[in-house]
């Protein structure tokens, strides 16, 4: 090997595709770096948000009812009790409505 083999200009003149390859590798490096920055930014924004809204302290269940499931639906709180009732509360914790699941099971 001579000293000319290590020189970029002489290698680029000998093989013209090397200049194109160098541009591709540089472009890929830039795109990959921007992608990593975007992923870190998205994770930072998502992990900074609260996981669930706050549950009001004044929600009262009917006597003898236990919570089987609870979910937040927009500005409402939906509670499914162990005795198959659905209770619908507003943001402040006031009961807005209820439904009984026992009679809702209809088989054709």
XYZ file of N, CA, C and O in Angstrom:
432
model
N 0.829 -1.186 0.000
C 0.000 0.000 0.000
C 0.869 1.243 0.000
O 1.825 1.326 0.732
N 0.461 2.177 -0.758
C 1.196 3.436 -0.794
C 0.441 4.476 0.011
O -0.668 4.238 0.478
N 1.041 5.621 0.168
C 0.402 6.688 0.939
C -0.828 7.229 0.225
O -1.754 7.729 0.861
N -0.874 7.117 -1.091
C -2.014 7.612 -1.847
C -3.281 6.802 -1.578
O -4.379 7.304 -1.755
N -3.144 5.544 -1.153
C -4.321 4.710 -0.884
C -5.110 5.222 0.324
O -6.305 4.984 0.431
N -4.478 5.913 1.239
C -5.149 6.409 2.435
C -5.735 7.804 2.231
O -6.460 8.297 3.080
N -5.446 8.444 1.164
C -5.918 9.795 0.911
C -7.320 9.740 0.305
O -7.565 9.028 -0.674
N -8.268 10.492 0.895
C -9.663 10.461 0.447
C -9.827 10.978 -0.975
O -10.567 10.401 -1.773
N -9.142 12.032 -1.329
C -9.303 12.604 -2.662
C -8.860 11.643 -3.754
O -9.545 11.495 -4.766
N -7.764 10.988 -3.530
C -7.309 10.057 -4.570
C -8.211 8.830 -4.631
O -8.461 8.288 -5.711
N -8.739 8.404 -3.500
C -9.658 7.259 -3.514
C -10.972 7.645 -4.180
O -11.570 6.842 -4.907
N -11.443 8.875 -3.942
C -12.683 9.317 -4.562
C -12.533 9.452 -6.073
O -13.472 9.200 -6.816
N -11.357 9.821 -6.520
C -11.125 9.906 -7.965
C -11.058 8.524 -8.575
O -11.501 8.317 -9.697
N -10.502 7.576 -7.840
C -10.379 6.225 -8.362
C -11.732 5.524 -8.412
O -12.019 4.787 -9.345
N -12.562 5.748 -7.381
C -13.885 5.105 -7.320
C -14.922 6.212 -7.071
O -15.118 6.643 -5.941
N -15.622 6.679 -8.097
C -16.557 7.804 -7.935
C -17.735 7.491 -7.012
O -18.326 8.396 -6.431
N -18.080 6.223 -6.836
C -19.210 5.856 -5.995
C -18.943 6.142 -4.511
O -19.860 6.216 -3.719
N -17.680 6.311 -4.118
C -17.354 6.563 -2.715
C -17.906 7.907 -2.241
O -18.337 8.030 -1.093
N -17.917 8.901 -3.090
C -18.464 10.211 -2.707
C -19.962 10.084 -2.438
O -20.483 10.621 -1.463
N -20.659 9.330 -3.280
C -22.090 9.088 -3.085
C -22.320 8.284 -1.806
O -23.231 8.578 -1.028
N -21.491 7.281 -1.565
C -21.607 6.462 -0.356
C -21.369 7.304 0.898
O -22.064 7.151 1.903
N -20.406 8.207 0.836
C -20.129 9.082 1.972
C -21.333 9.982 2.255
O -21.708 10.192 3.414
N -21.981 10.511 1.204
C -23.168 11.343 1.389
C -24.316 10.533 1.982
O -25.045 11.017 2.855
N -24.494 9.300 1.545
C -25.541 8.443 2.096
C -25.319 8.158 3.581
O -26.248 8.220 4.390
N -24.105 7.828 3.953
C -23.792 7.529 5.347
C -23.979 8.777 6.212
O -24.533 8.706 7.312
N -23.565 9.925 5.718
C -23.750 11.170 6.471
C -25.233 11.488 6.635
O -25.680 11.857 7.720
N -26.009 11.334 5.577
C -27.451 11.572 5.652
C -28.143 10.615 6.611
O -29.002 11.010 7.404
N -27.764 9.345 6.562
C -28.345 8.354 7.471
C -28.011 8.681 8.918
O -28.853 8.554 9.802
N -26.810 9.130 9.178
C -26.410 9.505 10.533
C -27.238 10.677 11.042
O -27.693 10.677 12.193
N -27.458 11.671 10.185
C -28.275 12.822 10.579
C -29.715 12.414 10.859
O -30.310 12.825 11.862
N -30.291 11.592 9.987
C -31.676 11.151 10.176
C -31.805 10.317 11.449
O -32.763 10.473 12.215
N -30.861 9.441 11.705
C -30.898 8.618 12.905
C -30.762 9.483 14.160
O -31.439 9.254 15.163
N -29.907 10.479 14.115
C -29.764 11.387 15.256
C -31.043 12.166 15.519
O -31.476 12.302 16.671
N -31.683 12.678 14.463
C -32.950 13.389 14.621
C -34.045 12.464 15.144
O -34.882 12.874 15.960
N -34.045 11.220 14.691
C -35.020 10.239 15.191
C -34.854 9.968 16.676
O -35.829 9.881 17.422
N -33.626 9.847 17.125
C -33.370 9.622 18.552
C -33.810 10.832 19.370
O -34.396 10.676 20.449
N -33.560 12.032 18.861
C -34.000 13.238 19.565
C -35.526 13.270 19.641
O -36.096 13.609 20.684
N -36.208 12.893 18.563
C -37.669 12.882 18.555
C -38.218 11.856 19.550
O -39.186 12.137 20.271
N -37.615 10.678 19.616
C -38.076 9.647 20.555
C -37.895 10.109 21.994
O -38.787 9.961 22.833
N -36.757 10.679 22.300
C -36.513 11.170 23.664
C -37.492 12.294 23.999
O -38.043 12.334 25.113
N -37.758 13.190 23.060
C -38.697 14.287 23.315
C -40.109 13.758 23.550
O -40.806 14.221 24.463
N -40.549 12.786 22.760
C -41.881 12.213 22.950
C -41.998 11.500 24.292
O -43.008 11.629 24.994
N -40.986 10.740 24.662
C -41.011 10.075 25.968
C -41.032 11.090 27.102
O -41.761 10.923 28.086
N -40.267 12.148 26.978
C -40.228 13.168 28.011
C -41.594 13.842 28.164
O -42.065 14.069 29.274
N -42.260 14.128 27.037
C -43.570 14.771 27.108
C -44.625 13.825 27.669
O -45.450 14.215 28.483
N -44.605 12.558 27.234
C -45.612 11.591 27.684
C -45.452 11.220 29.148
O -46.424 11.079 29.864
N -44.224 11.012 29.594
C -43.997 10.588 30.967
C -44.179 11.731 31.956
O -44.286 11.500 33.158
N -44.246 12.954 31.480
C -44.471 14.090 32.349
C -45.947 14.328 32.656
O -46.287 15.094 33.544
N -46.842 13.655 31.925
C -48.270 13.829 32.131
C -48.758 12.904 33.245
O -48.219 11.816 33.439
N -49.812 13.311 33.970
C -50.365 12.405 34.979
C -50.994 11.192 34.302
O -51.552 11.286 33.208
N -50.896 10.053 34.963
C -51.396 8.811 34.380
C -52.920 8.797 34.360
O -53.536 8.500 33.356
N -53.551 9.125 35.484
C -55.005 9.131 35.578
C -55.465 10.439 36.202
O -54.747 11.045 36.991
N -56.690 10.864 35.888
C -57.216 12.046 36.564
C -57.437 11.755 38.051
O -57.540 10.600 38.468
N -57.540 12.811 38.832
C -57.785 12.644 40.257
C -59.214 12.175 40.499
O -60.152 12.634 39.857
N -59.373 11.277 41.441
C -60.680 10.769 41.820
C -61.247 11.662 42.917
O -60.574 11.915 43.916
N -62.483 12.157 42.764
C -63.067 12.999 43.811
C -63.204 12.230 45.122
O -63.470 11.026 45.132
N -63.062 12.940 46.235
C -63.118 12.292 47.550
C -64.545 12.002 47.991
O -64.756 11.174 48.885
N -65.542 12.639 47.392
C -66.905 12.485 47.888
C -67.763 11.507 47.095
O -68.981 11.598 47.104
N -67.185 10.555 46.394
C -67.971 9.533 45.699
C -68.480 8.542 46.745
O -67.707 7.987 47.522
N -69.780 8.347 46.744
C -70.382 7.404 47.689
C -71.066 6.300 46.913
O -71.882 6.556 46.032
N -70.739 5.062 47.264
C -71.374 3.897 46.655
C -72.636 3.548 47.432
O -72.763 3.886 48.614
N -73.565 2.852 46.783
C -74.743 2.383 47.513
C -74.321 1.437 48.649
O -73.253 0.823 48.580
N -75.126 1.313 49.682
C -74.768 0.434 50.806
C -74.532 -1.002 50.350
O -75.311 -1.552 49.572
N -73.439 -1.589 50.794
C -73.109 -2.979 50.477
C -72.445 -3.176 49.129
O -72.121 -4.302 48.760
N -72.227 -2.119 48.368
C -71.620 -2.249 47.034
C -70.102 -2.171 47.147
O -69.549 -1.460 47.980
N -69.445 -2.942 46.315
C -67.989 -2.894 46.237
C -67.591 -2.624 44.792
O -68.287 -3.022 43.860
N -66.472 -1.976 44.603
C -66.027 -1.594 43.266
C -65.373 -2.788 42.587
O -64.428 -3.379 43.104
N -65.890 -3.156 41.413
C -65.281 -4.208 40.600
C -64.415 -3.595 39.505
O -63.389 -4.163 39.134
N -64.822 -2.439 38.984
C -64.050 -1.747 37.943
C -64.380 -0.267 37.995
O -65.477 0.124 38.391
N -63.410 0.534 37.607
C -63.590 1.984 37.580
C -62.873 2.516 36.354
O -61.766 2.092 36.046
N -63.533 3.427 35.645
C -62.892 4.017 34.478
C -63.307 5.477 34.349
O -64.306 5.897 34.916
N -62.510 6.231 33.627
C -62.775 7.628 33.364
C -63.187 7.756 31.906
O -62.449 7.350 31.022
N -64.362 8.305 31.661
C -64.873 8.470 30.303
C -65.139 9.947 30.063
O -66.198 10.455 30.401
N -64.169 10.628 29.516
C -64.300 12.065 29.285
C -64.387 12.809 30.602
O -63.468 12.767 31.406
N -65.511 13.460 30.841
C -65.689 14.181 32.101
C -66.563 13.401 33.077
O -67.090 13.964 34.023
N -66.701 12.107 32.872
C -67.511 11.260 33.750
C -66.666 10.142 34.334
O -65.637 9.756 33.793
N -67.149 9.616 35.447
C -66.511 8.475 36.102
C -67.516 7.340 36.097
O -68.659 7.503 36.530
N -67.110 6.187 35.580
C -67.987 5.032 35.497
C -67.482 3.978 36.477
O -66.318 3.596 36.437
N -68.396 3.515 37.358
C -68.052 2.517 38.358
C -68.927 1.293 38.122
O -70.147 1.402 38.026
N -68.303 0.131 38.022
C -69.025 -1.134 37.956
C -68.855 -1.799 39.311
O -67.735 -1.989 39.777
N -69.980 -2.134 39.941
C -69.925 -2.715 41.278
C -69.905 -4.238 41.201
O -70.191 -4.830 40.154
N -69.602 -4.861 42.331
C -69.551 -6.324 42.391
C -70.903 -6.973 42.202
O -70.989 -8.120 41.767
N -71.991 -6.269 42.520
C -73.332 -6.833 42.329
C -73.938 -6.421 40.985
O -75.141 -6.308 40.836
N -73.074 -6.198 39.991
C -73.437 -5.951 38.595
C -74.312 -4.719 38.397
O -75.344 -4.765 37.743
N -73.893 -3.619 38.953
C -74.527 -2.329 38.702
C -73.505 -1.403 38.070
O -72.309 -1.477 38.380
N -73.972 -0.544 37.187
C -73.113 0.493 36.599
C -73.569 1.825 37.180
O -74.746 2.178 37.101
N -72.631 2.531 37.785
C -72.920 3.834 38.375
C -72.160 4.901 37.607
O -70.968 4.752 37.344
N -72.835 5.977 37.250
C -72.239 7.056 36.465
C -72.177 8.311 37.329
O -73.200 8.794 37.811
N -70.956 8.819 37.534
C -70.729 10.016 38.357
C -70.169 11.130 37.481
O -69.509 10.872 36.475
N -70.398 12.383 37.884
C -69.764 13.500 37.186
C -68.409 13.791 37.831
O -67.985 13.096 38.744
N -67.730 14.835 37.352
C -66.384 15.152 37.861
C -66.365 15.468 39.350
O -65.394 15.195 40.032
N -67.441 16.055 39.841
C -67.472 16.452 41.245
C -67.829 15.300 42.171
O -67.765 15.444 43.383
N -68.224 14.144 41.623
C -68.528 12.979 42.450
C -70.003 12.781 42.715
O -70.370 11.925 43.527
N -70.872 13.531 42.040
C -72.321 13.350 42.216
C -72.815 12.245 41.303
O -72.435 12.167 40.131
N -73.695 11.401 41.816
C -74.270 10.306 41.041
C -75.201 10.876 39.983
O -76.130 11.615 40.280
N -74.948 10.539 38.716
C -75.762 11.032 37.607
C -76.770 9.995 37.123
O -77.810 10.334 36.600
N -76.430 8.718 37.260
C -77.335 7.676 36.791
C -76.783 6.308 37.139
O -75.638 6.155 37.576
N -77.624 5.298 36.965
C -77.198 3.929 37.239
C -77.944 2.982 36.309
O -78.994 3.320 35.767
N -77.383 1.815 36.133
C -78.007 0.771 35.319
C -77.711 -0.568 35.960
O -76.650 -0.768 36.562
N -78.649 -1.488 35.822
C -78.501 -2.813 36.405
C -78.133 -3.793 35.297
O -78.824 -3.883 34.286
N -77.042 -4.517 35.477
C -76.609 -5.470 34.451
C -77.279 -6.844 34.589
O -77.199 -7.649 33.694
N -77.920 -7.114 35.690
C -78.524 -8.434 35.906
C -79.623 -8.720 34.899
O -79.707 -9.820 34.374
N -80.449 -7.740 34.591
C -81.544 -7.941 33.653
C -81.134 -7.683 32.212
O -81.907 -7.899 31.301
N -79.934 -7.244 31.982
C -79.505 -6.872 30.643
C -79.002 -8.068 29.832
O -78.759 -7.959 28.652
N -78.815 -9.212 30.450
C -78.290 -10.384 29.752
C -79.414 -11.068 29.004
O -80.256 -11.735 29.589
N -79.445 -10.887 27.689
C -80.494 -11.476 26.861
C -79.854 -12.392 25.842
O -78.984 -12.001 25.092
N -80.276 -13.631 25.829
C -79.760 -14.602 24.870
C -80.812 -14.829 23.802
O -81.997 -14.943 24.110
N -80.404 -14.913 22.537
C -81.393 -15.131 21.457
C -81.939 -16.531 21.453
O -81.442 -17.448 21.940
